[in-house]
Coordinates of C-alpha atoms (C1' of nucleotides) in Angstrom, one line a residue:
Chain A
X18 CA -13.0 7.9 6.3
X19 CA -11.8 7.6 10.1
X20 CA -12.3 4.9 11.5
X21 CA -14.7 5.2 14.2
X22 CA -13.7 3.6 17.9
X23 CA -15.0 5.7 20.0
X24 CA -18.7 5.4 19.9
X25 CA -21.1 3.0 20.7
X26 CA -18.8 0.6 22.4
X27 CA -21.2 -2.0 24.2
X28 CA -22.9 -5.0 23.4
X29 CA -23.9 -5.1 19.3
X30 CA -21.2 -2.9 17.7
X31 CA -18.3 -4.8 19.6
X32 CA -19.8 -7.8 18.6
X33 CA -19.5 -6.8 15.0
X34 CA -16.2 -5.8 14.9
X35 CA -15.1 -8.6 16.7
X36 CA -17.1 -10.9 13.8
X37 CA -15.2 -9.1 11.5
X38 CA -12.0 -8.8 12.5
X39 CA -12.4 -12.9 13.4
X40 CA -13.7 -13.4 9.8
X41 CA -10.6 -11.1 8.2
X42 CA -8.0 -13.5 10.3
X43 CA -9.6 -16.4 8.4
X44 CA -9.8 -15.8 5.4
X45 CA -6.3 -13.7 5.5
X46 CA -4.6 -17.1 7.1
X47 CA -7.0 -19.1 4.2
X48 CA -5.9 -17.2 1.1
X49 CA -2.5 -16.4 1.0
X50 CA -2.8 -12.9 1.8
X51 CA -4.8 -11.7 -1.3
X52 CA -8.1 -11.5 -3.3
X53 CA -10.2 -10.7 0.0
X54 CA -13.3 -8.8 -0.7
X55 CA -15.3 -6.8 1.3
X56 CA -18.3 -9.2 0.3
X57 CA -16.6 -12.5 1.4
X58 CA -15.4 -10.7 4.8
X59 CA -19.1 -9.9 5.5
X60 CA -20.6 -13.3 4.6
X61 CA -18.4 -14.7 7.3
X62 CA -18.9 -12.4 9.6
X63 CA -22.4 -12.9 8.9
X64 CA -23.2 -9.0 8.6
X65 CA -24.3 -7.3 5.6
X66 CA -21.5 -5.5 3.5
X67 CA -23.2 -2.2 3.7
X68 CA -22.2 -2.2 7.3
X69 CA -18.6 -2.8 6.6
X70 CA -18.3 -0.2 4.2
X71 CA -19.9 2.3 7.0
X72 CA -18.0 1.6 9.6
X73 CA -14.5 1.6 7.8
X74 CA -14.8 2.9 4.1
X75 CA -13.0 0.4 2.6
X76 CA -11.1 -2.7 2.3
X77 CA -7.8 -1.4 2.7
X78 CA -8.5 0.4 6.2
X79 CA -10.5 -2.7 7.4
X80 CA -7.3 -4.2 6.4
X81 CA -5.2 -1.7 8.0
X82 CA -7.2 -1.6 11.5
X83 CA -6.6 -5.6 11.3
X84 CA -3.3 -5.0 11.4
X85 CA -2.9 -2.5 14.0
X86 CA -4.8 -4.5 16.1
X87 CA -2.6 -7.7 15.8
X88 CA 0.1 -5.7 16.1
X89 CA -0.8 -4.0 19.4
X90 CA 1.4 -5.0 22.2
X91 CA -0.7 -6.9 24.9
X92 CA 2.1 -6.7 27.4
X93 CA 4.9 -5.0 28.6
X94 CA 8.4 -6.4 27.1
X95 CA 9.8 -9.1 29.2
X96 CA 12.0 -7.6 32.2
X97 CA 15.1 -9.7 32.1
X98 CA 17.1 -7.2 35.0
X99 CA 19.4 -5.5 32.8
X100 CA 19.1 -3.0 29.8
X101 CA 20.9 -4.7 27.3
X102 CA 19.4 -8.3 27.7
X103 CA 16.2 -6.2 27.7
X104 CA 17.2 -4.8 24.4
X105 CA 18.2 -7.9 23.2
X106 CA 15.0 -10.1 23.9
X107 CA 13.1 -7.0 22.8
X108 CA 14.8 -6.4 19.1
X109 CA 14.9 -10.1 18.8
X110 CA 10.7 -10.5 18.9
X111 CA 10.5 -7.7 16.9
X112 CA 12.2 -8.9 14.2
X113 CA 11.0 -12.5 14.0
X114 CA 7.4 -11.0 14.1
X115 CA 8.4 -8.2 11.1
X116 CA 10.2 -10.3 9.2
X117 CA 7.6 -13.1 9.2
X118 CA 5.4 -13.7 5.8
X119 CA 2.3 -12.4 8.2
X120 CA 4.1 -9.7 9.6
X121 CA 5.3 -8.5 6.0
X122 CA 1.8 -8.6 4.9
X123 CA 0.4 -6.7 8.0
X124 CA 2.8 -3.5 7.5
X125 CA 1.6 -3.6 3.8
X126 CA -1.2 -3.2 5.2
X127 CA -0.6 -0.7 7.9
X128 CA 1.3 1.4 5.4
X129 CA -1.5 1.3 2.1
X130 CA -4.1 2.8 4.3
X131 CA -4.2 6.5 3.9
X132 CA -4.6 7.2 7.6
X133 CA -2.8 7.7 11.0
X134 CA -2.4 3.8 11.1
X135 CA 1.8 3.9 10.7
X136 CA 1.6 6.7 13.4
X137 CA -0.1 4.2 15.9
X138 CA 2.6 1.8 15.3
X139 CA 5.6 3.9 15.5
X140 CA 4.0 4.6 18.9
X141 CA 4.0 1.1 19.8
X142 CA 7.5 0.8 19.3
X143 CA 8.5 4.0 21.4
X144 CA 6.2 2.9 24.3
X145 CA 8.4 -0.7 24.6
X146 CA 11.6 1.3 23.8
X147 CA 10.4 4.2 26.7
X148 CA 9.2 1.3 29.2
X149 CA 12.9 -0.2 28.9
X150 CA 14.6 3.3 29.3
X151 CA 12.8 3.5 32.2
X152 CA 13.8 0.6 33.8
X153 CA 17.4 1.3 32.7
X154 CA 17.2 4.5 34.8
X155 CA 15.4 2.7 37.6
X156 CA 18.0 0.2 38.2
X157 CA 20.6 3.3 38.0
X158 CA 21.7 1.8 34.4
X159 CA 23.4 4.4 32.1
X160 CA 20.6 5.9 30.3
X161 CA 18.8 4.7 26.8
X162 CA 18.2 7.0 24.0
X163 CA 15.3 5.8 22.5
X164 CA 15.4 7.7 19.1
X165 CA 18.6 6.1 19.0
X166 CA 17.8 3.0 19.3
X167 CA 15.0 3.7 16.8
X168 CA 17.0 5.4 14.6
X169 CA 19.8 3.1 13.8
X170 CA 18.0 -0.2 15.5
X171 CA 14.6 -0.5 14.6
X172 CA 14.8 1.8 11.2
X173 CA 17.4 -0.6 9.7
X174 CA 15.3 -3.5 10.3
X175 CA 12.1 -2.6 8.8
X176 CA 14.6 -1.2 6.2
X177 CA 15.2 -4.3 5.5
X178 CA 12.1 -6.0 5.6
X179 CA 10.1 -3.3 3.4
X180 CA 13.1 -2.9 0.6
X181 CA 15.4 -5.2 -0.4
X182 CA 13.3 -8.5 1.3
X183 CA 16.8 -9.6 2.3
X184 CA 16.7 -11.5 5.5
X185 CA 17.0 -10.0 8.9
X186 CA 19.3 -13.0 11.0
X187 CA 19.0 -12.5 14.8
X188 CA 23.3 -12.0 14.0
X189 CA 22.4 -8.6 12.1
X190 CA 20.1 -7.7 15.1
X191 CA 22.7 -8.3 17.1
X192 CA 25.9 -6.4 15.2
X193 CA 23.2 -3.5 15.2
X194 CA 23.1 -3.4 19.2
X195 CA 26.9 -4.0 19.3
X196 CA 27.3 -1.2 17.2
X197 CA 24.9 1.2 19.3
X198 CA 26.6 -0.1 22.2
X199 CA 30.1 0.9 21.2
X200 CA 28.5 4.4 20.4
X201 CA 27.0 5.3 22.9
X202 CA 29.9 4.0 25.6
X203 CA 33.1 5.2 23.1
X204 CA 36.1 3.8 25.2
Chain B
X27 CA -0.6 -10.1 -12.7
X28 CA 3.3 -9.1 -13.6
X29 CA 3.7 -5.6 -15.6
X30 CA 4.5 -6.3 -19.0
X31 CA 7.7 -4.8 -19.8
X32 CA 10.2 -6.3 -22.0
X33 CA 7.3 -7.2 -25.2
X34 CA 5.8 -5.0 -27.5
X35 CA 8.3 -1.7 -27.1
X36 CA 7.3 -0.3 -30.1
X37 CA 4.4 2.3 -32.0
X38 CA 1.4 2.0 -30.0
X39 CA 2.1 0.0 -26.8
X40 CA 4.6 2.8 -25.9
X41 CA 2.3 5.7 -27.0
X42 CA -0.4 3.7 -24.7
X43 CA 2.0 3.9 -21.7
X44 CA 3.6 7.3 -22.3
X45 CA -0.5 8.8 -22.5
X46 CA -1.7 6.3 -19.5
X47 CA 1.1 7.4 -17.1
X48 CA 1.2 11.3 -18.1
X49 CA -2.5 10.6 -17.3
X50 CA -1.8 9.4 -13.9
X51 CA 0.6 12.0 -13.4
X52 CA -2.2 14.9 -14.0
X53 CA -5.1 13.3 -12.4
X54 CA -3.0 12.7 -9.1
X55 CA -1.3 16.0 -9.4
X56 CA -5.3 17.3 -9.8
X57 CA -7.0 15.9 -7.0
X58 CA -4.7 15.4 -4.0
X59 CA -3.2 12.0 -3.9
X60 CA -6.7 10.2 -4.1
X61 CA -10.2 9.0 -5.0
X62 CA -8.8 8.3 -8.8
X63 CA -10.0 5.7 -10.4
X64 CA -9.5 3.5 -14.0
X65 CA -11.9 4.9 -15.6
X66 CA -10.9 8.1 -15.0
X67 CA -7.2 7.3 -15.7
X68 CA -8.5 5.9 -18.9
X69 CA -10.7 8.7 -19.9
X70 CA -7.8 10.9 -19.6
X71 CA -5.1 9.2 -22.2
X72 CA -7.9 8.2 -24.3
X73 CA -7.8 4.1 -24.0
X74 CA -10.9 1.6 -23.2
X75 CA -10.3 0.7 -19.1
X76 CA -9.9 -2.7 -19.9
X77 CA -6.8 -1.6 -21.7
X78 CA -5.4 -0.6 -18.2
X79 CA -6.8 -3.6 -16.6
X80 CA -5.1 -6.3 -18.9
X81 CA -1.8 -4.5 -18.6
X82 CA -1.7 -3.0 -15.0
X83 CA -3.8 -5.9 -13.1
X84 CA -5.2 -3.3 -10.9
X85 CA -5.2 0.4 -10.3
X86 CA -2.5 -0.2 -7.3
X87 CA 0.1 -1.8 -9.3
X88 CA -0.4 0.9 -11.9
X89 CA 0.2 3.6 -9.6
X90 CA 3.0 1.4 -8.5
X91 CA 4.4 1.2 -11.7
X92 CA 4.6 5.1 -12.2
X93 CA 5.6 5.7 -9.1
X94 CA 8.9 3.4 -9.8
X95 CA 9.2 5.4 -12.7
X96 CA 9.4 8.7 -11.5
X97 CA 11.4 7.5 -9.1
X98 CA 14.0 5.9 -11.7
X99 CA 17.3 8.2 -11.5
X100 CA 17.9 10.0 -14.6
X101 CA 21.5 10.9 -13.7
X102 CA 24.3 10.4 -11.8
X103 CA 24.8 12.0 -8.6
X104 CA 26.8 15.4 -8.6
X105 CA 30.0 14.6 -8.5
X106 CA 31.6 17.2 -6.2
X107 CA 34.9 16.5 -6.0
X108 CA 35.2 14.8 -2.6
X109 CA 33.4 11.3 -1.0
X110 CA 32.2 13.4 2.0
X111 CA 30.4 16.3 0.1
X112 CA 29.2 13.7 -2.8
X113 CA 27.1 11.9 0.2
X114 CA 25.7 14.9 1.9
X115 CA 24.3 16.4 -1.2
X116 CA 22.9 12.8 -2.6
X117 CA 21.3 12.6 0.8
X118 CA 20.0 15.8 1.4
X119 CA 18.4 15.4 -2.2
X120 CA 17.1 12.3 -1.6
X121 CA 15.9 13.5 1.8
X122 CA 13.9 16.6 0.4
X123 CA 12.6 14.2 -2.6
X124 CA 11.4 11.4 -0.5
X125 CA 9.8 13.7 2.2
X126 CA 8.1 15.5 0.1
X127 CA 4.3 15.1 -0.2
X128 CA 4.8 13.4 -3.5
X129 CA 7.6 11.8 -2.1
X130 CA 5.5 10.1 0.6
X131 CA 2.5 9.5 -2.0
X132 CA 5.1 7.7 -4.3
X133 CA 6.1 5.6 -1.8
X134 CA 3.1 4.8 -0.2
X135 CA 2.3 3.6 -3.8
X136 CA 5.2 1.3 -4.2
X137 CA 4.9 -0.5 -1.2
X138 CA 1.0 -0.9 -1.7
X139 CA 1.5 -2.8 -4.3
X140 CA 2.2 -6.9 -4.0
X141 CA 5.0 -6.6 -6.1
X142 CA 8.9 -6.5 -6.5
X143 CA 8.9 -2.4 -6.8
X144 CA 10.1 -1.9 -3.6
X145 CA 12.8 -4.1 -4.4
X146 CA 13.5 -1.8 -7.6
X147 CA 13.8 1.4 -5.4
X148 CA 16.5 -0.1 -2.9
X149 CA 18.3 -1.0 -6.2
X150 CA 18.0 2.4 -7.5
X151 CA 19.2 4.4 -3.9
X152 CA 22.0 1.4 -3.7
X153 CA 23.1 2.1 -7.1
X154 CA 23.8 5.5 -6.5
X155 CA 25.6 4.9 -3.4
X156 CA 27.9 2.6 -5.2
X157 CA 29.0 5.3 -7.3
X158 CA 29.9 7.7 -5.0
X159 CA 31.8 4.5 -3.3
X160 CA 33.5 3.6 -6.8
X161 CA 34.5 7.2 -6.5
X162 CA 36.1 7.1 -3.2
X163 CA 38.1 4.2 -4.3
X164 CA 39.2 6.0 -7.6
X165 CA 40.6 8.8 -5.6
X166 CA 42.0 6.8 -3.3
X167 CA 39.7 7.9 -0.1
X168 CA 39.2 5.7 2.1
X169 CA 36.6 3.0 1.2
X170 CA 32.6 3.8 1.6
X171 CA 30.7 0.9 2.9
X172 CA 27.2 1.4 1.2
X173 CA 25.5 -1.2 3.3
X174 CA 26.5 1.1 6.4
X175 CA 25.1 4.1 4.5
X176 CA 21.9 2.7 3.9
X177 CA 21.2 1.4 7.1
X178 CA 22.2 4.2 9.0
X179 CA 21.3 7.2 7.3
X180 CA 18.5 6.0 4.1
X181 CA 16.9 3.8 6.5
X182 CA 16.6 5.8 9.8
X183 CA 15.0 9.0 7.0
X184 CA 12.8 6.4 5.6
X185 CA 11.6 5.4 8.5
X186 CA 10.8 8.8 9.8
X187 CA 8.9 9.6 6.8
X188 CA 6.8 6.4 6.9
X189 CA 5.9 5.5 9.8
X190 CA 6.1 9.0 12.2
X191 CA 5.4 10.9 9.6
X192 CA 8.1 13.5 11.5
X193 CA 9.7 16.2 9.6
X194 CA 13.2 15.4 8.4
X195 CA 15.5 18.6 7.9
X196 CA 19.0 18.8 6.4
X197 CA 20.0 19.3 9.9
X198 CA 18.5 15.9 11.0
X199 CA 20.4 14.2 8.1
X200 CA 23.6 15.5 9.0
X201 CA 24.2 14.6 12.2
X202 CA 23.2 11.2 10.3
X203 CA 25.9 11.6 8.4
X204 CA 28.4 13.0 11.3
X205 CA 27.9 9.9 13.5
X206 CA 28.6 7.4 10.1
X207 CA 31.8 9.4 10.0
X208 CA 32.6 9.0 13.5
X209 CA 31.5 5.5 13.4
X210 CA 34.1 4.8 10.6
X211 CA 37.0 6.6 11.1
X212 CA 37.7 6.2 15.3
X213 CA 39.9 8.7 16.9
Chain C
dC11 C1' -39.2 2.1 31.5
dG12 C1' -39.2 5.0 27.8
dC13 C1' -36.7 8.3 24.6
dT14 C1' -33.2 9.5 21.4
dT15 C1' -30.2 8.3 18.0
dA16 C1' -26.0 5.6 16.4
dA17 C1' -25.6 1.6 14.0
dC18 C1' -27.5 -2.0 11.4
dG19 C1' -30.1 -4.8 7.4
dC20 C1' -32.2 -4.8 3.1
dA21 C1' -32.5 -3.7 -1.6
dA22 C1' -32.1 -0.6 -5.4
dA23 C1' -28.9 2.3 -7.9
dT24 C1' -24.4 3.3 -9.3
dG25 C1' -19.8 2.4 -10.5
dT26 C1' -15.9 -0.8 -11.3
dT27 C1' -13.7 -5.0 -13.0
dT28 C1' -13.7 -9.0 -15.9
dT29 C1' -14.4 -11.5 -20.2
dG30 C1' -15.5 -13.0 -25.1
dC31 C1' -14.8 -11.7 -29.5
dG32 C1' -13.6 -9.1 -33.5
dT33 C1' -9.9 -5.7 -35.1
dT34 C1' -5.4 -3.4 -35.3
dA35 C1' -0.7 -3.0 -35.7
dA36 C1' 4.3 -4.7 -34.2
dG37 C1' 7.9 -7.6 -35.3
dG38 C1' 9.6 -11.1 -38.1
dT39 C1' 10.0 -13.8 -42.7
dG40 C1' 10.3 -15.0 -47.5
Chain D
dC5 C1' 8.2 -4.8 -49.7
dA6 C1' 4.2 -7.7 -49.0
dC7 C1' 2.7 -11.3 -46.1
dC8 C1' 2.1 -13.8 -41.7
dT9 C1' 1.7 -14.5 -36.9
dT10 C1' 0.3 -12.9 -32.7
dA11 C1' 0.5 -9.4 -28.8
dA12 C1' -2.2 -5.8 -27.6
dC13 C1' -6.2 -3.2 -28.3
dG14 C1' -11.5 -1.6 -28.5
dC15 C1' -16.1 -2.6 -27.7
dA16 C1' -19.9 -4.3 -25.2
dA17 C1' -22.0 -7.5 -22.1
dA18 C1' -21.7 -9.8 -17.8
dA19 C1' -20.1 -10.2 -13.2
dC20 C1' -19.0 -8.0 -9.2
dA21 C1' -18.1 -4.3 -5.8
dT22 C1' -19.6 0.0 -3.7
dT23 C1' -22.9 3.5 -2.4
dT24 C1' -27.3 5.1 -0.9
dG25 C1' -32.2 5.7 0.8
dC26 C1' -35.2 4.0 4.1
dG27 C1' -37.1 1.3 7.6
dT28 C1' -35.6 -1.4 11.9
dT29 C1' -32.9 -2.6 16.0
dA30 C1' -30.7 -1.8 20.1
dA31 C1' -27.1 1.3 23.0
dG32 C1' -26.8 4.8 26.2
dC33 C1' -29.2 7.9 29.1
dG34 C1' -32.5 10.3 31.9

DNA sequence: CGCTTAACGCAAATGTTTTGCGTTAAGGTG
DNA sequence: CACCTTAACGCAAAACATTTGCGTTAAGCG
């Protein structure tokens, strides 16, 4: 089942899904990520189940639309007048957020949801990446390839982090971004 | 709950496991990757569900489980005869494999799972790309560094498969490949 | 303000997961 | 090879999660 956003988006349903969203963070943070039911998530929400189960099928969306929300950017990233500081402050956030025991568990959750979910994120990622091309063009910078950056930046990383769970050191975010670097300027 | 592996290998564990997981196998192949449950599972190879529930935990880390295990390389790559044409084809095998629908189903089901799978299917791509390597080094090519490998070539196609779910052609992979070249051996 | 209908609550029905207990058979031992 | 120990199984009851029908509430609109 889709999840439904579109619909009804005053007063009573937006208070719901707020509840519930609230009620996921808390008992998400309170168990270590696991054994949440559907049951438990609606008694602290304080609505029935039945309406959980409507509005987003099952746990595993609910789950999934958590996750995509808290992953959401709620800003632009940070404009620090030059494309490869930009870069750098960008990756850097990324990976301490991915790489982080909650964000782990929130692309396990993004990803076991059989739904556009991943898609949205991916997007997310090409909108900061787009936002700092821009500015790289703007200020007359030589210009950024996003899929690159994606492909051999950001891919490696949530490589990484979804695989092996080897560690991902600001040093290897760093080598990664030389590496692009020297690629993309060869001497 | 941990998959039981190492106890019990003989008579009618391993009949239990060969019929559960051919079960899986023809019940996901039958409806489209969904909307199975235990029950069904263990209608289907004949056992009591709670059979499937005291070894498997849950119906995610079963599907886990046989998804590692169709997963598990039977064979060495081809050995062609040169490091350069023993990577392409690996890749563009594992490319076609993992894009797949039941490549994307099979990982969606590994990483679902709270478990150390994931960690078994870098091991298994890792493995492979150490033999080509070994290879290399027996001919006397120049080395192959496998961590390069996976992070610029599995890990960009995995991404591309996961998250937009994008097509990925042999041309795609490639070029991949090309700019790894390029990368290693400067002009 | 009143109408229409999406979304909700409640409770019964259905389906899934867990658990206790007796039984079967795997792997080891005398 | 027969016996012993115990992991793994089947069965059935209990606990729990999910679905569904129906009446009620309130959002959005004229």
């Amino acid at each position: 089942m889709a999840v439904k956003e579109r619909i009804r988006i005053g007063g009573r349903s937006a208070r719901i899904q707020a509840a519930v969203h609230e009620a996921v963070h808390q008992l998400g943070a309170l168990t270590t990520r696991n054994q949440v039911t559907v049951p438990q998530i609606a008694a602290a929400a304080g609505v029935t189940p039945s309406t959980i189960y409507r509005r987003w099928g099952d746990l595993q969306t609910l789950l999934a639309d958590v996750a995509v929300a808290r992953l959401r950017p709620i800003a632009d990233p940070d404009d620090t007048g030059a494309t490869e500081s930009d870069l750098r402050a960008f990756i850097d956030q990324f990976a301490e957020e991915m790489s982080s025991p909650v964000g782990r568990a929130l692309m396990r959750d993004v990803f076991s949801s059989a739904q556009d979910f991943p898609l949205q994120c991916a997007a997310f990622n090409r909108e900061h990446l787009s936002t700092i091309a821009a500015r790289a063009a703007a200020r007359g910078e030589p210009p950024l390839d996003v899929d690159d950056v994606i492909d051999h930046v950001v891919a490696p990383i949530i490589y990484h982090i979804l695989y092996d769970d080897r560690e991902v050191t600001p040093d290897y975010c760093h080598a990664l971004l030389d590496r692009l670097r020297a690629q993309s300027s060869p001497t």
